[in-house]
Tab-separated table of C-alpha atoms in Angstrom:
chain	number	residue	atom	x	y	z
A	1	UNK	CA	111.852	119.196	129.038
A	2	UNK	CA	111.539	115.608	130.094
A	3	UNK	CA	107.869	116.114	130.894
A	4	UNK	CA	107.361	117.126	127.228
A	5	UNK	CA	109.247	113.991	126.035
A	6	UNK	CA	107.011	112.028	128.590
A	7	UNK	CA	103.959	113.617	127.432
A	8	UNK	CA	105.246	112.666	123.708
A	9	UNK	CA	105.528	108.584	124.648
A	10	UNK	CA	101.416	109.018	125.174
A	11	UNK	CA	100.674	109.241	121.374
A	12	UNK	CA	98.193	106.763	120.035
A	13	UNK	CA	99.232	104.561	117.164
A	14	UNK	CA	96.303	105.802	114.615
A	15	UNK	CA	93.768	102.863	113.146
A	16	UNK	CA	95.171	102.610	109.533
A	17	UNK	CA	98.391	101.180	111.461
A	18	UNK	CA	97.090	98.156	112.166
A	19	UNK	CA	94.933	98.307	109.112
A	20	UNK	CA	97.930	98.514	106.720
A	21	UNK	CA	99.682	95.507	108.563
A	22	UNK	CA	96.700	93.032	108.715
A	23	UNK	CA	95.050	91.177	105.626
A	24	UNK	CA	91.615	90.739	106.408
A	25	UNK	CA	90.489	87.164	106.641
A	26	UNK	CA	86.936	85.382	106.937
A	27	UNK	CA	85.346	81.936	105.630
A	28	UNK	CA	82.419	82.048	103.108
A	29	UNK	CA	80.320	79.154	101.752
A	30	UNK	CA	80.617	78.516	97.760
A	31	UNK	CA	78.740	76.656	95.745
A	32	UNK	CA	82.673	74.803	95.829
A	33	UNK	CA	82.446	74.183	99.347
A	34	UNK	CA	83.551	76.556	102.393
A	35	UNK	CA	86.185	78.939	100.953
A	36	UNK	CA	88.785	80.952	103.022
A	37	UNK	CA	89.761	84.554	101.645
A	38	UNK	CA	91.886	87.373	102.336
A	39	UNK	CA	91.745	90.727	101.652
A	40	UNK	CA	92.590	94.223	101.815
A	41	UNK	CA	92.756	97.714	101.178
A	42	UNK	CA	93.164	96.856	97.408
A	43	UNK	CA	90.930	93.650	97.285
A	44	UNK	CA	91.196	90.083	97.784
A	45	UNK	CA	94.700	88.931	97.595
A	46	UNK	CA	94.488	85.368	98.245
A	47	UNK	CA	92.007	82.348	98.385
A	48	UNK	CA	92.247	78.875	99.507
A	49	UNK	CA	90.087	75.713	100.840
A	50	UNK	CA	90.917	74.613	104.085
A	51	UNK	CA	88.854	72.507	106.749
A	52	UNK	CA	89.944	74.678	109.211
A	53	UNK	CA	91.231	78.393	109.864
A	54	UNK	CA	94.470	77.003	111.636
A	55	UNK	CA	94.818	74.665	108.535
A	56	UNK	CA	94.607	78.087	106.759
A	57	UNK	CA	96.162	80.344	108.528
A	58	UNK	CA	99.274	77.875	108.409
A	59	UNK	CA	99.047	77.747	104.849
A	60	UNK	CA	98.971	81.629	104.370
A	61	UNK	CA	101.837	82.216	106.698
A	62	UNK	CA	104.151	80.358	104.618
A	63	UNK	CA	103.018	81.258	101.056
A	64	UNK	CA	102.630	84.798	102.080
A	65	UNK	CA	104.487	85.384	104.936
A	66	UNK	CA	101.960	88.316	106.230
A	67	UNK	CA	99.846	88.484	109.411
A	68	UNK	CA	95.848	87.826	109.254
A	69	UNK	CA	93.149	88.539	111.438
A	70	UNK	CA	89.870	86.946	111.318
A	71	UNK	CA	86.885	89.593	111.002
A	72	UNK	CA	83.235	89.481	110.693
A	73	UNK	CA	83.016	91.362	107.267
A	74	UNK	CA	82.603	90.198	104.166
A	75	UNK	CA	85.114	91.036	101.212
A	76	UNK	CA	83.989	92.650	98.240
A	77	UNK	CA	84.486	89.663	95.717
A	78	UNK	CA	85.286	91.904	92.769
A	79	UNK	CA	88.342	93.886	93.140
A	80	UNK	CA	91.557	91.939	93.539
A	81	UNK	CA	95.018	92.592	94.923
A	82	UNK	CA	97.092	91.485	92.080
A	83	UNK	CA	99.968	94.137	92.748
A	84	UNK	CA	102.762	91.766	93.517
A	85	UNK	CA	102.256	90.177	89.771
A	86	UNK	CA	104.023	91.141	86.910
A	87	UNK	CA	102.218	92.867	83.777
A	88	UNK	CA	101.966	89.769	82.409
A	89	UNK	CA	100.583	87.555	84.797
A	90	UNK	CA	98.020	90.644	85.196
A	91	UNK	CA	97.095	90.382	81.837
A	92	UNK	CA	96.651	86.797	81.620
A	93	UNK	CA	94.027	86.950	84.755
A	94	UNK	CA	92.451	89.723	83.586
A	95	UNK	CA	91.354	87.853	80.299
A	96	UNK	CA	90.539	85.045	82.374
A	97	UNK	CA	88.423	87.144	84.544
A	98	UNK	CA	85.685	87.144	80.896
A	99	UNK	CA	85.600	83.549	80.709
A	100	UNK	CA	81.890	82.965	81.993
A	101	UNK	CA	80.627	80.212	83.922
A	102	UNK	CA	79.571	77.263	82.128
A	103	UNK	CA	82.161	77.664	79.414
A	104	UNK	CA	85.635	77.088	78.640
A	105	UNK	CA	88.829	78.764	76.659
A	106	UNK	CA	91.728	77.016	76.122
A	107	UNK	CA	95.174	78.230	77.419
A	108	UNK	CA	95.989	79.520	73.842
A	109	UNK	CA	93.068	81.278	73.156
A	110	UNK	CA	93.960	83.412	76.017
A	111	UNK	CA	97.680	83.516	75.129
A	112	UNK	CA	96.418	85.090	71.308
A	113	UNK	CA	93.573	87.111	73.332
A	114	UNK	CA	95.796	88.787	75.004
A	115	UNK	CA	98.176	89.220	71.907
A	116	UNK	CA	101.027	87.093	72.399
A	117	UNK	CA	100.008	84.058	70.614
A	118	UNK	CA	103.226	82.082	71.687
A	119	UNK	CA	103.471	82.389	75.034
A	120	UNK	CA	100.871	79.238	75.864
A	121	UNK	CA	103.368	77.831	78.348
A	122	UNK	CA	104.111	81.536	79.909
A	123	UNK	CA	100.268	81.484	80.328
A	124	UNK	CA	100.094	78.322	81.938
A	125	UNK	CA	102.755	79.700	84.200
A	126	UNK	CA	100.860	82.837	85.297
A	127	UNK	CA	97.310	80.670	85.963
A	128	UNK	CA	99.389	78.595	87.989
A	129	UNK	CA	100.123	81.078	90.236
A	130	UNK	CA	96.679	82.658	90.168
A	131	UNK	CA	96.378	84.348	93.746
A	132	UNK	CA	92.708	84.347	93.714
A	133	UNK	CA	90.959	81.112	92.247
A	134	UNK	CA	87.250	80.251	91.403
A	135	UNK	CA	86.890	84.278	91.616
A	136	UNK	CA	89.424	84.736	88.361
A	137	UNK	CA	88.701	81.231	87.573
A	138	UNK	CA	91.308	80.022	85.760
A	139	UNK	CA	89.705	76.330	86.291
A	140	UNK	CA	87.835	77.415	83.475
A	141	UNK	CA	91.093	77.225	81.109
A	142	UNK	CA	91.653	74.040	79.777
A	143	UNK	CA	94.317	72.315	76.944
A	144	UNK	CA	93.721	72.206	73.414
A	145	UNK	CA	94.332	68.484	73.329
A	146	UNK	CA	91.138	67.996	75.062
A	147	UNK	CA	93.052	67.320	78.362
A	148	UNK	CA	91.611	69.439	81.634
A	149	UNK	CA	95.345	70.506	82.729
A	150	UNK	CA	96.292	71.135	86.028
A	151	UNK	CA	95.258	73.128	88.293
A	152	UNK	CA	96.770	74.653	91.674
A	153	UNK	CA	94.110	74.296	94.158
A	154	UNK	CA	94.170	70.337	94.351
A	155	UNK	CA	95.233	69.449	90.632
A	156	UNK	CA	92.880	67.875	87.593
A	157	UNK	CA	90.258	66.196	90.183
A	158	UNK	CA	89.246	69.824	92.278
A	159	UNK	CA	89.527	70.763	87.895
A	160	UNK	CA	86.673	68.683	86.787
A	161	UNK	CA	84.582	68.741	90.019
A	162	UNK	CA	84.326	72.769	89.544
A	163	UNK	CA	83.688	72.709	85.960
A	164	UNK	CA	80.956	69.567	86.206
A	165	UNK	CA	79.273	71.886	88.902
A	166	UNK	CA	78.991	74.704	86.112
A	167	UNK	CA	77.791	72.716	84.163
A	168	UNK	CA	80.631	72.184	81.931
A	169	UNK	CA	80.838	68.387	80.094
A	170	UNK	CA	84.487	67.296	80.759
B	1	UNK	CA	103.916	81.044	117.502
B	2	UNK	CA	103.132	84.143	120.185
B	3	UNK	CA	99.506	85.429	119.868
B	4	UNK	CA	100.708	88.155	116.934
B	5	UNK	CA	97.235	90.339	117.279
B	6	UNK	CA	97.590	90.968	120.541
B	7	UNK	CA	101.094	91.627	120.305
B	8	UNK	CA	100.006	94.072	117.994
B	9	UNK	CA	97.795	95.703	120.316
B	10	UNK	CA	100.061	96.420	123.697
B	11	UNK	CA	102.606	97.578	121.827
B	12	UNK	CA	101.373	99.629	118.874
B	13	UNK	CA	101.104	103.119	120.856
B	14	UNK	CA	104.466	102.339	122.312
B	15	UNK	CA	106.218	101.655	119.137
B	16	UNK	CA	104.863	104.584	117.156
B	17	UNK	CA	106.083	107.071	120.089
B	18	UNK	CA	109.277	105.731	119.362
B	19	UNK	CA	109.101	106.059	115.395
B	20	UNK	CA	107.563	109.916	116.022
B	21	UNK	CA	110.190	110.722	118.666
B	22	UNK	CA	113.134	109.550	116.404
B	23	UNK	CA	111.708	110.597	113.174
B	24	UNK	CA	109.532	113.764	114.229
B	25	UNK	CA	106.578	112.778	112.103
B	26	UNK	CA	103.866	111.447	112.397
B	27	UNK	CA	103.148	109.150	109.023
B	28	UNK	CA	106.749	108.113	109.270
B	29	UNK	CA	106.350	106.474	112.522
B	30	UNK	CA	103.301	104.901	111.519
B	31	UNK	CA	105.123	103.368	108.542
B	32	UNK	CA	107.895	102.551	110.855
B	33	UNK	CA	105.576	101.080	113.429
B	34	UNK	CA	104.458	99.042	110.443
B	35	UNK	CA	107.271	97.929	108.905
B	36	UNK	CA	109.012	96.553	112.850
B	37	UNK	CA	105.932	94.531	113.234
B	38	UNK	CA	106.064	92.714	109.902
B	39	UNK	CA	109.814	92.227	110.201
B	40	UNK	CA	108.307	90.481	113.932
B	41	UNK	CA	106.036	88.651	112.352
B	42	UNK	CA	108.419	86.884	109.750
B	43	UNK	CA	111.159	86.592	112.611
B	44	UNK	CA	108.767	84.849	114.831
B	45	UNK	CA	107.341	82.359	112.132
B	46	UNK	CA	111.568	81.182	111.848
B	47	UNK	CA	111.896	81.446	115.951
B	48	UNK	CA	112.352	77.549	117.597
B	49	UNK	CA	109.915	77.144	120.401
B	50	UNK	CA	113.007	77.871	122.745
B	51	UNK	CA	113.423	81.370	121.978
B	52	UNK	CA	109.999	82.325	121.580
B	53	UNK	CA	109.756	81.190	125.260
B	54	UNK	CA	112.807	83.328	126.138
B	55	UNK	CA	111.714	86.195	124.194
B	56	UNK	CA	111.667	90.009	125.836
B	57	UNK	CA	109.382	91.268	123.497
B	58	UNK	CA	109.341	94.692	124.587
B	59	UNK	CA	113.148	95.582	123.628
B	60	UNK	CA	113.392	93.362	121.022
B	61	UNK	CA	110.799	95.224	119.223
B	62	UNK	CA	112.296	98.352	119.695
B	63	UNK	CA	115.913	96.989	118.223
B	64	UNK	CA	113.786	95.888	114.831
B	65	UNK	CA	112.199	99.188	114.851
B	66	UNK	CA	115.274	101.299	115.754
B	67	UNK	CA	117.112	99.113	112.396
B	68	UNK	CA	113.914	100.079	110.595
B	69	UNK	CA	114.492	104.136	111.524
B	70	UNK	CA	118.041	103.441	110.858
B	71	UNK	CA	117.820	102.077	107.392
B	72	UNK	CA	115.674	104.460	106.212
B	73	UNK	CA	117.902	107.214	107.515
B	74	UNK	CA	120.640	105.679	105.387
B	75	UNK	CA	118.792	104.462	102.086
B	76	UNK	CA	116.025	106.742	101.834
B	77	UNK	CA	112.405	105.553	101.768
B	78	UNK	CA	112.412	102.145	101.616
B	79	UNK	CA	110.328	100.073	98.901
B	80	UNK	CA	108.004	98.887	101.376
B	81	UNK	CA	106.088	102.283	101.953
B	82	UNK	CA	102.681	100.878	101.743
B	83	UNK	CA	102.370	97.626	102.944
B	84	UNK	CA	98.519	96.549	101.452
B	85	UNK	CA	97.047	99.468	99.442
B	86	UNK	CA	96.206	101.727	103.069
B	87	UNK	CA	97.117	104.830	103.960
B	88	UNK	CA	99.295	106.120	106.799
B	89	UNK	CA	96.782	108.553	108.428
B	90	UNK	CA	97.694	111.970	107.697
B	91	UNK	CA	95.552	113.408	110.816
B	92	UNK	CA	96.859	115.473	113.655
B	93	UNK	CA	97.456	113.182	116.910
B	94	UNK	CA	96.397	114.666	120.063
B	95	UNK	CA	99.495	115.112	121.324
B	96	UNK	CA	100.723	117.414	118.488
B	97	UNK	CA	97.596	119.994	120.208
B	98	UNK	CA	99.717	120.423	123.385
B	99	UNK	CA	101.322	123.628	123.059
B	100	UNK	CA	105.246	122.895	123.431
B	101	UNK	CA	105.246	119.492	122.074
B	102	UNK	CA	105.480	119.672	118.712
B	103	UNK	CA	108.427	122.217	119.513
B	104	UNK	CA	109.999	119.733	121.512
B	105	UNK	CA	109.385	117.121	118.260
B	106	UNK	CA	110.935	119.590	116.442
B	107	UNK	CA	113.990	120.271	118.323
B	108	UNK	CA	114.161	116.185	118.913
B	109	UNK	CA	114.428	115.887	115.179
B	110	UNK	CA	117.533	118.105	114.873
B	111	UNK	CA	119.936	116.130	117.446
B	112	UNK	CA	122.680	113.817	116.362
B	113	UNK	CA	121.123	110.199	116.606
B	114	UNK	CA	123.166	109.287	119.262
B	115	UNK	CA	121.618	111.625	121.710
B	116	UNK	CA	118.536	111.449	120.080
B	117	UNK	CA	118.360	108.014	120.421
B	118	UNK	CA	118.952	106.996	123.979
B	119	UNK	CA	116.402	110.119	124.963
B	120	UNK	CA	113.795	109.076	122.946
B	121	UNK	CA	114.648	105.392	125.005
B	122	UNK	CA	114.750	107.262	127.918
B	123	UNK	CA	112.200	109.559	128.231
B	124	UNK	CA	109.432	109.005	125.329
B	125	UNK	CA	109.678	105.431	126.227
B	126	UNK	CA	110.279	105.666	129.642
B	127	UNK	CA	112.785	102.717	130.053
B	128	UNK	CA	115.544	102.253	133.182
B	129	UNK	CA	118.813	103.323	131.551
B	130	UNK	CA	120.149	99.819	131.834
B	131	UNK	CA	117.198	98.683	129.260
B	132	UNK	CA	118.187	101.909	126.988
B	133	UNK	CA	121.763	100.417	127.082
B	134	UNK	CA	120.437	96.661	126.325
B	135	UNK	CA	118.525	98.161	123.267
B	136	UNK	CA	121.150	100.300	121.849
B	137	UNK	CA	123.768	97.783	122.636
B	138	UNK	CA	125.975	100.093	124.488
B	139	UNK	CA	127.420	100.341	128.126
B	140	UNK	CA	125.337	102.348	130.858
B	141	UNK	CA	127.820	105.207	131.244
B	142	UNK	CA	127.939	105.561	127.530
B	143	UNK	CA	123.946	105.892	127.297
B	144	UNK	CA	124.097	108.348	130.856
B	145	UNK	CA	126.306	110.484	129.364
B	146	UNK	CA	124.171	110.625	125.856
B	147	UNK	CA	121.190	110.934	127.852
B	148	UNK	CA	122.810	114.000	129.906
B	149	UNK	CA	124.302	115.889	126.889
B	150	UNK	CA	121.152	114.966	124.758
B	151	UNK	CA	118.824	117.027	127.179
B	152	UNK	CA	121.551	119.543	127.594
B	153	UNK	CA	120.925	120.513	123.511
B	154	UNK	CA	117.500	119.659	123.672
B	155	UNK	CA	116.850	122.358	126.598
B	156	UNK	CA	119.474	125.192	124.331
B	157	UNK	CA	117.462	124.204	121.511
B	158	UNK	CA	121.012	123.788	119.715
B	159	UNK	CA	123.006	121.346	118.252
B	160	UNK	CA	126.763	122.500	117.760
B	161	UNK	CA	127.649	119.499	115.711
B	162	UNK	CA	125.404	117.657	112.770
């Protein structure tokens, strides 16, 4: 009996173990500048500029508190992970996913796009916490006061540098 | 902060033994395995440099994933099943091909956790009994005893008591 439990402790921990605890992380170049992005199983679930990857991976341990590992893939830049966001938030990214380059909405067109008129701030809110940037690129959402707005990935300046590189008069 | 990935790697086989010895399957170990390492990971990002240095990783990971088993045992399936979209694999593992081991899973499975324990410690994991009794945070004779009686069942097959 003990050489059956012995012979037990030599299982091998199957692949998709590892896969299901890693994010997958890599650098790629932008027209933005070098961009670092994580992904997995569901798509990209987070995206960042860094000068470095431990600059990054610093950042992405304490926002996400989840291991990475660096790999030589490349993500596929169209699905995203957006399963720890409410319905809400999902909606509001999803509108702002149509938004093409070399335009811009304002935060309440989205807010009555996506039918509650109202909730302008609430949308501010959920771009704010946009997990993926330039790829749902809620840079391109702007106030109706003519003023760019903020914007999480290095506030109004990073704002107006992406939009004047698509071409966008602001 | 310890080199996680690699951490990963010499002690992934290791840790899902452990999760298929105490749970007797094989996709609940993996999500066991999974779910120890990313309670690691978050421990060790809050760890001062001091006990990182002083850290026995080996039976420190098995105490996170022997809470883990436990947990689930007592609150069902916990709300972390999937951790990022994957799959636990849902193939047969070699070992599950050698006649009389998937009988001795089975039989594992039906002992009282506090025989089951300390022999999965023991035996799947192959520790001294004074690292069993470290892990489980009892006394030697205690685990001895466990261990004894556990492999007494295991070889009738029987448990008398649930």
């Amino acid at each position: 009996m003990r050489d059956e439990l012995r012979r037990l402790g030599r299982a091998k921990a199957p692949a998709s173990l590892a896969e299901g605890l890693f994010e997958k992380a890599a650098e790629i170049e932008t027209d933005a500048g070098l961009t670092f992005v994580v992904w997995n199983r569901r798509g990209v679930s987070a995206v960042r500029w860094a000068t470095s990857r431990p600059e990054f991976e610093r950042w992405f341990a304490a926002s996400y508190r989840r291991p990475l590992r660096w790999v030589a893939e490349r993500p596929d830049l169209s699905r995203f992970d957006l399963s720890r966001l409410t319905p809400f938030q999902r909606l509001v990214l999803q509108k702002t996913r149509e938004i093409p380059r070399g335009e811009v909405r304002t935060y309440a067109w989205v807010a009555r796009e996506i039918g509650h008129p109202r909730a302008i701030r609430a949308v501010g809110s959920a771009l704010a916490i946009n997990p993926v940037p330039l790829f749902i690129p809620c840079h391109r959402v702007v106030r109706s006061d003519g003023v760019i707005g903020n914007y999480g990935m290095g506030g109004p300046v990073e704002k107006r540098r992406l939009l004047t590189l698509e071409g966008v008069a602001v | 902060m310890l080199d996680f990935e690699r951490m990963v790697l010499d002690h992934q086989d290791r840790l899902f033994a452990f999760g298929l010895g105490l749970s007797g399957s094989r996709a609940d170990a993996e999500e066991i395995a999974q779910e120890a390492f990313l309670r690691a990971y978050r421990a060790l990002l809050s760890y001062p440099e001091q006990r990182l240095r002083e850290l026995k990783v080996r039976p420190w990971l098995y105490q996170i994933a022997l809470n883990v088993f436990r947990n689930r045992v007592r609150g069902g399936r916990p709300p972390l099943g999937s951790l990022n979209g994957s799959e636990p694999s849902r193939e047969r593992g070699p070992e599950e091909t050698v006649v009389g081991t998937q009988e001795v899973v089975r039989r594992l499975a039906a002992l009282p956790a506090r025989y089951r324990e300390p022999l999965v410690l023991r035996y799947v994991q192959d520790l001294p009994l004074a690292e069993v009794a470290a892990v489980l945070g009892q006394p030697v004779g205690t685990v001895k005893s466990n261990v004894h009686r556990g492999l007494q069942q295991l070889r009738g097959g029987l448990s008398d008591e649930g």
